[in-house]
XYZ file of C-alpha atoms in Angstrom:
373
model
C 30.041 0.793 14.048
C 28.832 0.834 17.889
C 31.489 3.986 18.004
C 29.554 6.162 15.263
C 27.044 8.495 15.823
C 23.985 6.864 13.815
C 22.317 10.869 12.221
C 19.031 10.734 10.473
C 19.034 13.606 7.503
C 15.505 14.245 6.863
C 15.036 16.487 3.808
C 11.891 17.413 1.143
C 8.846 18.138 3.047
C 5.650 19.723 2.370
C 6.758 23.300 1.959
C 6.743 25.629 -1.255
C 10.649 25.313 -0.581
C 10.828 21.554 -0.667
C 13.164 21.775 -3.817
C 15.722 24.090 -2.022
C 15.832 21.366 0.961
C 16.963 18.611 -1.261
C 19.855 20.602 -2.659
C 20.592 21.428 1.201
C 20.313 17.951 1.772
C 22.466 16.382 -0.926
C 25.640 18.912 0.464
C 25.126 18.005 3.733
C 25.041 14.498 2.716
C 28.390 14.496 0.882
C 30.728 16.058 4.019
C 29.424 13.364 6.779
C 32.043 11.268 7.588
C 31.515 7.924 7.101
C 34.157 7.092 10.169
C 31.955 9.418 12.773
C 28.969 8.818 11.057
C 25.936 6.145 10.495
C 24.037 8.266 8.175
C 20.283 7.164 7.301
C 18.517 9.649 4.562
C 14.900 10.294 5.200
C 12.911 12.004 2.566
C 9.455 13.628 3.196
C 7.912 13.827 -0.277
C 5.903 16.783 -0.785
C 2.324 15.187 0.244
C 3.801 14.567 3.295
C 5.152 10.813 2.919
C 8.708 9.483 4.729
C 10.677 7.651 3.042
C 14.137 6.003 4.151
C 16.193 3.726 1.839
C 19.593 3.087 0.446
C 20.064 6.684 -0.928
C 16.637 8.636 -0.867
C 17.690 11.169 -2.835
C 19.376 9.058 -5.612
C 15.775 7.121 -5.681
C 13.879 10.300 -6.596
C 15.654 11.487 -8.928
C 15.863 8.255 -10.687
C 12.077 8.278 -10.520
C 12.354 5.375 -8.662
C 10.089 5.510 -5.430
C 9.104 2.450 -5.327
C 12.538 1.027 -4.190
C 12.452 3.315 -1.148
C 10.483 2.209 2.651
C 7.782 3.664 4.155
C 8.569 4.861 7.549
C 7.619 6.783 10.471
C 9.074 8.026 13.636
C 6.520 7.570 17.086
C 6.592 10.974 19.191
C 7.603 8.688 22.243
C 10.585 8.708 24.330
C 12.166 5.605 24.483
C 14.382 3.629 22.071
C 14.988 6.276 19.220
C 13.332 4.065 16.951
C 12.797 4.969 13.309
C 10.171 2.143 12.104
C 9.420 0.406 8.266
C 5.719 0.534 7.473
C 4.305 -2.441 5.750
C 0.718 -2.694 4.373
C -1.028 -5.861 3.551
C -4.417 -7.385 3.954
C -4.810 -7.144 7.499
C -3.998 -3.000 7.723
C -0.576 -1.574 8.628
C 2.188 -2.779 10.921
C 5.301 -1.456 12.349
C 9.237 -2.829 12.113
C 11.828 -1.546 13.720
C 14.417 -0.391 10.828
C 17.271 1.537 12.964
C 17.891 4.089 15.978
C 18.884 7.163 15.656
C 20.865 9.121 18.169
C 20.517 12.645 16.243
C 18.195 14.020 14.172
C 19.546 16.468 11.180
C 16.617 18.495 9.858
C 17.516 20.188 6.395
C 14.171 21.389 6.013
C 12.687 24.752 4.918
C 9.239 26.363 5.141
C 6.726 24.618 6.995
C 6.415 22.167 8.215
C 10.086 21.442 8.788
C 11.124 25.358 9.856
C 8.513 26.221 11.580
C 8.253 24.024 15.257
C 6.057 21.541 14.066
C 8.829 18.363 13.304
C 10.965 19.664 16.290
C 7.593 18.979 18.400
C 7.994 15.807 17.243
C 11.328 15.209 17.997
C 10.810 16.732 21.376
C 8.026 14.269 21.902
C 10.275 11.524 20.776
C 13.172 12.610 23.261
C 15.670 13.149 20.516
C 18.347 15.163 19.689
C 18.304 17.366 16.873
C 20.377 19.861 15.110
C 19.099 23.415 15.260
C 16.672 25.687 17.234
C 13.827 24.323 19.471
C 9.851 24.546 19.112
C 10.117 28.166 19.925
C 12.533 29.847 18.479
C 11.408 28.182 15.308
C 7.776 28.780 15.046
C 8.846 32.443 16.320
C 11.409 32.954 13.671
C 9.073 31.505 10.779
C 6.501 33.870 11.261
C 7.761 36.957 10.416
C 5.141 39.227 12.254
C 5.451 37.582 15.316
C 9.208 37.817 14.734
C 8.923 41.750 14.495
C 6.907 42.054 17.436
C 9.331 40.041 19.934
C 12.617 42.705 18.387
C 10.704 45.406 19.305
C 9.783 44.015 22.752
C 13.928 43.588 22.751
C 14.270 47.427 21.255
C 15.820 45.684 18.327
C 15.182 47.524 15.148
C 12.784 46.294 12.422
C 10.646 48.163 9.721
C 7.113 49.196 9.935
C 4.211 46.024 8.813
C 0.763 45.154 8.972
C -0.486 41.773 9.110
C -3.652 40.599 7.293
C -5.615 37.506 6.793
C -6.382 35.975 3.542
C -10.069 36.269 4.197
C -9.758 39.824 4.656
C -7.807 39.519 1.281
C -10.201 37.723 0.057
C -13.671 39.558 1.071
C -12.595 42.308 2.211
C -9.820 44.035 0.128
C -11.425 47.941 -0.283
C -11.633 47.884 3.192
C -7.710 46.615 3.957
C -6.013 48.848 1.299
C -6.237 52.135 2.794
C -4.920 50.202 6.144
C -1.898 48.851 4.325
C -0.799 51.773 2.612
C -0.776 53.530 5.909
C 2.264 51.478 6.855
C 4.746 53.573 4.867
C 4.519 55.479 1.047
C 5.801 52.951 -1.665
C 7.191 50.873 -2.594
C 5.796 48.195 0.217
C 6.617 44.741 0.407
C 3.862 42.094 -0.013
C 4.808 38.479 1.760
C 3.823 35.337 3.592
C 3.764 35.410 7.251
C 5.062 31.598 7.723
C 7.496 30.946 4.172
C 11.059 31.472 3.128
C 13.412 31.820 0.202
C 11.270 34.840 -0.890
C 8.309 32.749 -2.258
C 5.077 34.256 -2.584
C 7.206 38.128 -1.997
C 6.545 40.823 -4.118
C 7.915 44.677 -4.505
C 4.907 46.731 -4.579
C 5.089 49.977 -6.014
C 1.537 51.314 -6.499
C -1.699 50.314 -5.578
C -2.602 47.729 -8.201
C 0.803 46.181 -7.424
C -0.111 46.047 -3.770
C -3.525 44.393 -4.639
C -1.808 41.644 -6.518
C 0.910 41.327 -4.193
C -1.524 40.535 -1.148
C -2.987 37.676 -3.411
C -0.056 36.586 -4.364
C 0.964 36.056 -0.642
C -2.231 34.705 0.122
C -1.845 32.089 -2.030
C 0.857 30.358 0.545
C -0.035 31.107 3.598
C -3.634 32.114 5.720
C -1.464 35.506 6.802
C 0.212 38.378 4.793
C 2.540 40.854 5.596
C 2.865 44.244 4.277
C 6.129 46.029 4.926
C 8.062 48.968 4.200
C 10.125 48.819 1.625
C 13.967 51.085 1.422
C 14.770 52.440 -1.104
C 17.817 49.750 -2.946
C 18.904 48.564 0.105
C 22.191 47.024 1.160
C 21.249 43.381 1.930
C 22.962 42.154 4.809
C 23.344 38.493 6.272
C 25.610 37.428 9.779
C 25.651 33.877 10.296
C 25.122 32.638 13.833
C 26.669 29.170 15.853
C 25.969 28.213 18.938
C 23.678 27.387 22.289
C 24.001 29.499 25.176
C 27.070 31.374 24.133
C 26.444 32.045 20.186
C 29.058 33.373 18.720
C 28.589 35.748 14.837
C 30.844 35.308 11.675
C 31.872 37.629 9.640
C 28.810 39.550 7.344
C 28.011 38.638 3.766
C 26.467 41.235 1.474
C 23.763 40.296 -1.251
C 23.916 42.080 -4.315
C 20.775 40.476 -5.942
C 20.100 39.952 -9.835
C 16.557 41.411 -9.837
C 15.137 44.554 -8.008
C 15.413 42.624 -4.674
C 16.686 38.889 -3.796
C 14.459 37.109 -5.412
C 13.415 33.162 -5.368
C 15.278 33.204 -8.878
C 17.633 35.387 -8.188
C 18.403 32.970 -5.079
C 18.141 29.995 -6.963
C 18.070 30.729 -11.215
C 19.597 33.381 -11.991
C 23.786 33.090 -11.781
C 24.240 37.510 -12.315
C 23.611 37.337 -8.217
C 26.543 38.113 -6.412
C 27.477 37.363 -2.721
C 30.368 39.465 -1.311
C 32.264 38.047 1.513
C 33.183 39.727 3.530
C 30.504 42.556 3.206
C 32.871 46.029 2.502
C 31.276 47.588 6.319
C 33.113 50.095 8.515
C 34.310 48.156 11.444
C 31.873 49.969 13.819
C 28.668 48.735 11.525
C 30.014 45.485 11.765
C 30.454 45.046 15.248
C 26.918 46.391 15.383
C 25.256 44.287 12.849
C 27.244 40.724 14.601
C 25.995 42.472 18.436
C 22.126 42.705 17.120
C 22.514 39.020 15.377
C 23.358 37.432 18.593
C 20.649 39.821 20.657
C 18.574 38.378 17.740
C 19.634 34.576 18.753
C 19.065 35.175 22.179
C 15.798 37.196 22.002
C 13.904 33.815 20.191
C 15.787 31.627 22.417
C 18.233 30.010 19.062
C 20.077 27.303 19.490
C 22.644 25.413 17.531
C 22.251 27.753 13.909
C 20.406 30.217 12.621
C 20.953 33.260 9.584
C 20.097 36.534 10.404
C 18.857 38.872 7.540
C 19.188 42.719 7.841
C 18.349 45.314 5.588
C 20.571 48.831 5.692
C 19.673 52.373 3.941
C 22.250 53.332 2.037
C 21.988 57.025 2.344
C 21.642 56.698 6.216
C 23.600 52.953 7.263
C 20.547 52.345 9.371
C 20.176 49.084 9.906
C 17.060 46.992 10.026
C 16.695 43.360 11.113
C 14.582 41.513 8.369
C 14.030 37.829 9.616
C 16.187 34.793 11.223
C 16.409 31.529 9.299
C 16.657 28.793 12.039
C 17.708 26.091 8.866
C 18.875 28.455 6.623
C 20.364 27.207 3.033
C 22.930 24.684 3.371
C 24.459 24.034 0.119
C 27.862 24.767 -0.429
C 27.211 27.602 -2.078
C 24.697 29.308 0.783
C 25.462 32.456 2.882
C 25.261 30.354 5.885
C 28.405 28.001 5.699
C 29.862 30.142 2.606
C 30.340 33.329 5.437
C 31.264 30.456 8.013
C 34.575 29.408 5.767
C 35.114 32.997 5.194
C 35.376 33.553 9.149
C 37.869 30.615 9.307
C 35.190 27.445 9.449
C 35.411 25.132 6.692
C 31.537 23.139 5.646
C 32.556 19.695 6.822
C 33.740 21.099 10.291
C 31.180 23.166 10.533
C 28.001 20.242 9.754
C 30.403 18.583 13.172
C 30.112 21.046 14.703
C 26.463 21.139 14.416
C 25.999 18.001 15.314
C 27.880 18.370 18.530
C 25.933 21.176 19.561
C 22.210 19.438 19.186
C 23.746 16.643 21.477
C 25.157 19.431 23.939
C 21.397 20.895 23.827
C 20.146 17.385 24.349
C 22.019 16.679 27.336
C 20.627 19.701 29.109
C 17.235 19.288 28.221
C 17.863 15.629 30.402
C 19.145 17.053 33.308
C 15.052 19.008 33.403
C 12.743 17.418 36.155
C 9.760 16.213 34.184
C 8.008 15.320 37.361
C 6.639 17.811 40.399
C 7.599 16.607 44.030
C 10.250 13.996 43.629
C 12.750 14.083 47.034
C 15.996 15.680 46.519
């Protein structure tokens, strides 16, 4: 046992895409190795509770919660200590359960995508799988996102980026300012959310008005974007630290007008072709601007990178990176992975590997000024 490498999977979380992390979650789950592996499963329910246990995920969909521990993880360096809460008359206390040497967040949206629970694991000196505090918070919001590729002279379509108190008191005023981003159709979305929740395809004005509420809905920011005409919907996954290497490209060919949260999720007419039919120079192109994506937000271990291409021109656009992006065996991520010659269970190693290479480097940084050499 003293041989394994003890992994926390922490899944759930308070995000609109809680649902999608525990399918992520339950296929990661199955390909860990019980010979490399001392797996713990920590569930964050959706009002923001952690939970460890026997088999978290079995638990809640039993409807059995109450079988399941109360825990919490200290943002201290230290002894990698994941502790059981206990509550009786006196107020709370604190038991050490187990200690983790990695950290395995399958989390989406906030709160789990976004920087905030890889501050935490920064704070408590652990080693996780997937990008740091900054090229997570970066990649989840998607204006901020747009204006770091353009600082890099990557390519990414014309937005605007409102508040939902201007949406909210202010709409006349805003409406002539997002139409001027492009003619329709324009896409309404959430700054800071994923797995197209709270998107809509506007094509007129009332459609835009009720697009910007719908985004405001799940997040305090909107986007509005330009919207192609049926584009060709693009993904390159992306491995790797300081040398990040591209797999082949998968091509979306979505169920509704544009990839959807059902169409994602619901609706089985969605196809996924892999590899993408590209010419070999648009290919090259699309895996170079991935990996100048990875770079440019400072990516580490995995991340998805979403483009969107005109079909009457082949220009291509970069849409957004996805620092945890889908993980179930049937996701673009590992799905264009196996295509380029990785299968899953080698590939969630692999991963693994890579947040304790990214670990080790972050040691060898001086954390205090004016030691001798």
């Amino acid at each position: 046992m003293a041989d394994k490498i003890r992994i926390a999977v922490i899944f759930g979380g308070r995000s609109g895409e809680h649902e999608v992390s525990l399918l992520s979650a339950r296929s990661v789950l199955s390909v860990l190795d019980p010979g490399k592996y001392e797996v713990t499963q920590i569930g964050i329910t959706a009002d923001g509770r952690w939970m460890a246990g026997e088999d978290v995920l079995e638990a809640w969909e039993k409807g059995q919660p109450a079988d399941l521990l109360h825990v919490a993880l200290l943002p201290e360096p230290g002894e990698n200590t994941l502790y059981a809460i206990s509550t009786n008359a006196e107020g709370q206390t604190l038991k050490r359960l187990i200690t983790i040497d990695v950290a395995f967040p399958v989390l989406h949206g906030t709160f789990g995508e976004d920087g905030t629970i890889q501050g935490l694991l920064e704070l408590a000196d652990l080693a996780y799988v997937g990008a740091g505090v900054l090229a997570s918070s970066v990649g989840m919001d998607k204006a901020l996102f747009k204006h770091l590729m353009q600082a890099h002279s990557l390519p990414v379509l014309a937005a605007r980026t409102f508040t939902r108190r201007q949406v909210e008191s202010d709409l006349d005023s805003i409406l002539p300012l997002a139409e001027e981003v492009a003619p329709y159709p324009l896409f309404t979305k959430p700054v800071n959310l994923g797995s197209s929740v709270g998107v809509k395809k506007c094509h007129n004005r009332a459609e835009l008005i009720s697009g910007m509420k719908l985004a405001a809905r799940y997040d305090r920011r909107i986007l509005v974007e330009r919207g192609l005409d049926a584009p060709r919907e693009i993904e390159i996954s992306v491995l790797g630290n300081d040398e990040p290497i591209a797999s082949l490209p998968g091509e979306i060919v979505p169920a509704d007008e544009f990839y959807t949260y059902r169409a994602k999720y619901e609706d089985e007419r969605s196809q996924l072709l892999i590899p993408a039919p590209i010419a070999q120079d648009t290919l090259r192109e699309l895996q170079q601007t991935a990996i100048a994506a990875f770079k440019a937000v400072d990516g580490a271990g995995m991340a998805r990178v979403d483009f969107l291409m005109d079909r009457t021109t082949n220009e291509i656009f970069l849409s957004e990176i996805n620092t945890i992006p889908g993980f179930t065996r049937i996701s673009m991520y590992p799905k264009l992975w196996e295509a380029s010659g990785l299968p899953y269970a080698e590939l969630v190693d692999r991963l693994v590997n890579l947040a304790l290479e990214r670990k080790a480097d972050r040691d060898r940084t001086e954390r205090q000024y004016g030691r001798e050499e």
